[in-house]
Amino acid sequence: KIFTGMIFYIIYAVSTNKESLEDKKIRTKKEFLQQEKIGKYIKWELQLLKSLGFGLDLEKCIVSGSKKDLKFVSPKSGCAVSRKSSIGWEKKLLLLPDFLWKTKLTNSLSKADLNNGFKLTEYFIKKNLQPVRNFQMNPFFNLRNRVLSLKSF
């Protein structure tokens, strides 16, 4: 009877295309761990820029000195800009993901934050390393894109 009950449950779950609560927990945990790894990789790229002498200042607003509500990064200076100080300049600034400046850890990283983190690091890697003679940028970004395509987020 147990075996028959399991078969009916499997048929029901497959036919209704619903995942079990346990499967959903496992999938959610895997997604969280994947996003956490990607977030760490983005922070590694920022550290790479810093170690090469091109570090970004994401601790406080370059305009007001405020450490609150940082939302953008200046593409010229590589410094954070608060929402209030950015009024009128938003289209010329790069988005600053919350996980790169907030000290409190969040339960999950949004896909938008991760994408904005990659856009930020890619912009400054290209800006600062492209002028370096013999630096082959294409293999770096090809490998980066290959790694990221293994598991879409």
PDB file of N, CA and C in Angstrom, residues 22-38 151-153:
ATOM      1  N   GLU A  22       9.698  20.207   0.164  1.00  0.00           N
ATOM      2  CA  GLU A  22      11.110  19.881   0.367  1.00  0.00           C
ATOM      3  C   GLU A  22      11.944  20.219  -0.866  1.00  0.00           C
ATOM      4  N   ASP A  23      11.408  19.888  -2.057  1.00  0.00           N
ATOM      5  CA  ASP A  23      12.112  20.228  -3.301  1.00  0.00           C
ATOM      6  C   ASP A  23      12.274  21.736  -3.446  1.00  0.00           C
ATOM      7  N   LYS A  24      11.237  22.468  -3.072  1.00  0.00           N
ATOM      8  CA  LYS A  24      11.287  23.926  -3.163  1.00  0.00           C
ATOM      9  C   LYS A  24      12.351  24.484  -2.215  1.00  0.00           C
ATOM     10  N   LYS A  25      12.437  23.924  -1.005  1.00  0.00           N
ATOM     11  CA  LYS A  25      13.461  24.373  -0.044  1.00  0.00           C
ATOM     12  C   LYS A  25      14.859  24.104  -0.593  1.00  0.00           C
ATOM     13  N   ILE A  26      15.057  22.935  -1.173  1.00  0.00           N
ATOM     14  CA  ILE A  26      16.364  22.573  -1.726  1.00  0.00           C
ATOM     15  C   ILE A  26      16.715  23.511  -2.881  1.00  0.00           C
ATOM     16  N   ARG A  27      15.756  23.760  -3.781  1.00  0.00           N
ATOM     17  CA  ARG A  27      15.998  24.648  -4.918  1.00  0.00           C
ATOM     18  C   ARG A  27      16.316  26.063  -4.436  1.00  0.00           C
ATOM     19  N   THR A  28      15.567  26.536  -3.446  1.00  0.00           N
ATOM     20  CA  THR A  28      15.792  27.881  -2.908  1.00  0.00           C
ATOM     21  C   THR A  28      17.170  27.988  -2.286  1.00  0.00           C
ATOM     22  N   LYS A  29      17.581  26.955  -1.541  1.00  0.00           N
ATOM     23  CA  LYS A  29      18.896  26.979  -0.921  1.00  0.00           C
ATOM     24  C   LYS A  29      20.004  26.971  -1.976  1.00  0.00           C
ATOM     25  N   LYS A  30      19.836  26.158  -3.020  1.00  0.00           N
ATOM     26  CA  LYS A  30      20.834  26.117  -4.099  1.00  0.00           C
ATOM     27  C   LYS A  30      20.932  27.469  -4.790  1.00  0.00           C
ATOM     28  N   GLU A  31      19.784  28.098  -5.046  1.00  0.00           N
ATOM     29  CA  GLU A  31      19.787  29.416  -5.690  1.00  0.00           C
ATOM     30  C   GLU A  31      20.479  30.446  -4.806  1.00  0.00           C
ATOM     31  N   PHE A  32      20.200  30.408  -3.498  1.00  0.00           N
ATOM     32  CA  PHE A  32      20.831  31.337  -2.568  1.00  0.00           C
ATOM     33  C   PHE A  32      22.347  31.148  -2.558  1.00  0.00           C
ATOM     34  N   LEU A  33      22.804  29.890  -2.498  1.00  0.00           N
ATOM     35  CA  LEU A  33      24.239  29.615  -2.484  1.00  0.00           C
ATOM     36  C   LEU A  33      24.893  30.068  -3.791  1.00  0.00           C
ATOM     37  N   GLN A  34      24.200  29.856  -4.910  1.00  0.00           N
ATOM     38  CA  GLN A  34      24.731  30.283  -6.207  1.00  0.00           C
ATOM     39  C   GLN A  34      24.855  31.803  -6.247  1.00  0.00           C
ATOM     40  N   GLN A  35      23.829  32.507  -5.791  1.00  0.00           N
ATOM     41  CA  GLN A  35      23.858  33.968  -5.781  1.00  0.00           C
ATOM     42  C   GLN A  35      24.947  34.480  -4.839  1.00  0.00           C
ATOM     43  N   GLU A  36      25.117  33.810  -3.721  1.00  0.00           N
ATOM     44  CA  GLU A  36      26.160  34.195  -2.767  1.00  0.00           C
ATOM     45  C   GLU A  36      27.551  34.042  -3.403  1.00  0.00           C
ATOM     46  N   LYS A  37      27.766  32.955  -4.124  1.00  0.00           N
ATOM     47  CA  LYS A  37      29.052  32.738  -4.807  1.00  0.00           C
ATOM     48  C   LYS A  37      29.296  33.815  -5.854  1.00  0.00           C
ATOM     49  N   ILE A  38      28.263  34.153  -6.607  1.00  0.00           N
ATOM     50  CA  ILE A  38      28.404  35.177  -7.638  1.00  0.00           C
ATOM     51  C   ILE A  38      28.711  36.527  -6.992  1.00  0.00           C
ATOM     52  N   LYS A 151      25.738  28.241 -14.985  1.00  0.00           N
ATOM     53  CA  LYS A 151      24.518  28.259 -14.167  1.00  0.00           C
ATOM     54  C   LYS A 151      23.951  29.658 -14.249  1.00  0.00           C
ATOM     55  N   SER A 152      22.897  29.809 -15.012  1.00  0.00           N
ATOM     56  CA  SER A 152      22.311  31.144 -15.123  1.00  0.00           C
ATOM     57  C   SER A 152      21.669  31.513 -13.795  1.00  0.00           C
ATOM     58  N   PHE A 153      21.691  32.792 -13.496  1.00  0.00           N
ATOM     59  CA  PHE A 153      21.113  33.244 -12.218  1.00  0.00           C
ATOM     60  C   PHE A 153      19.977  34.181 -12.459  1.00  0.00           C
TER      61      PHE A 153
END
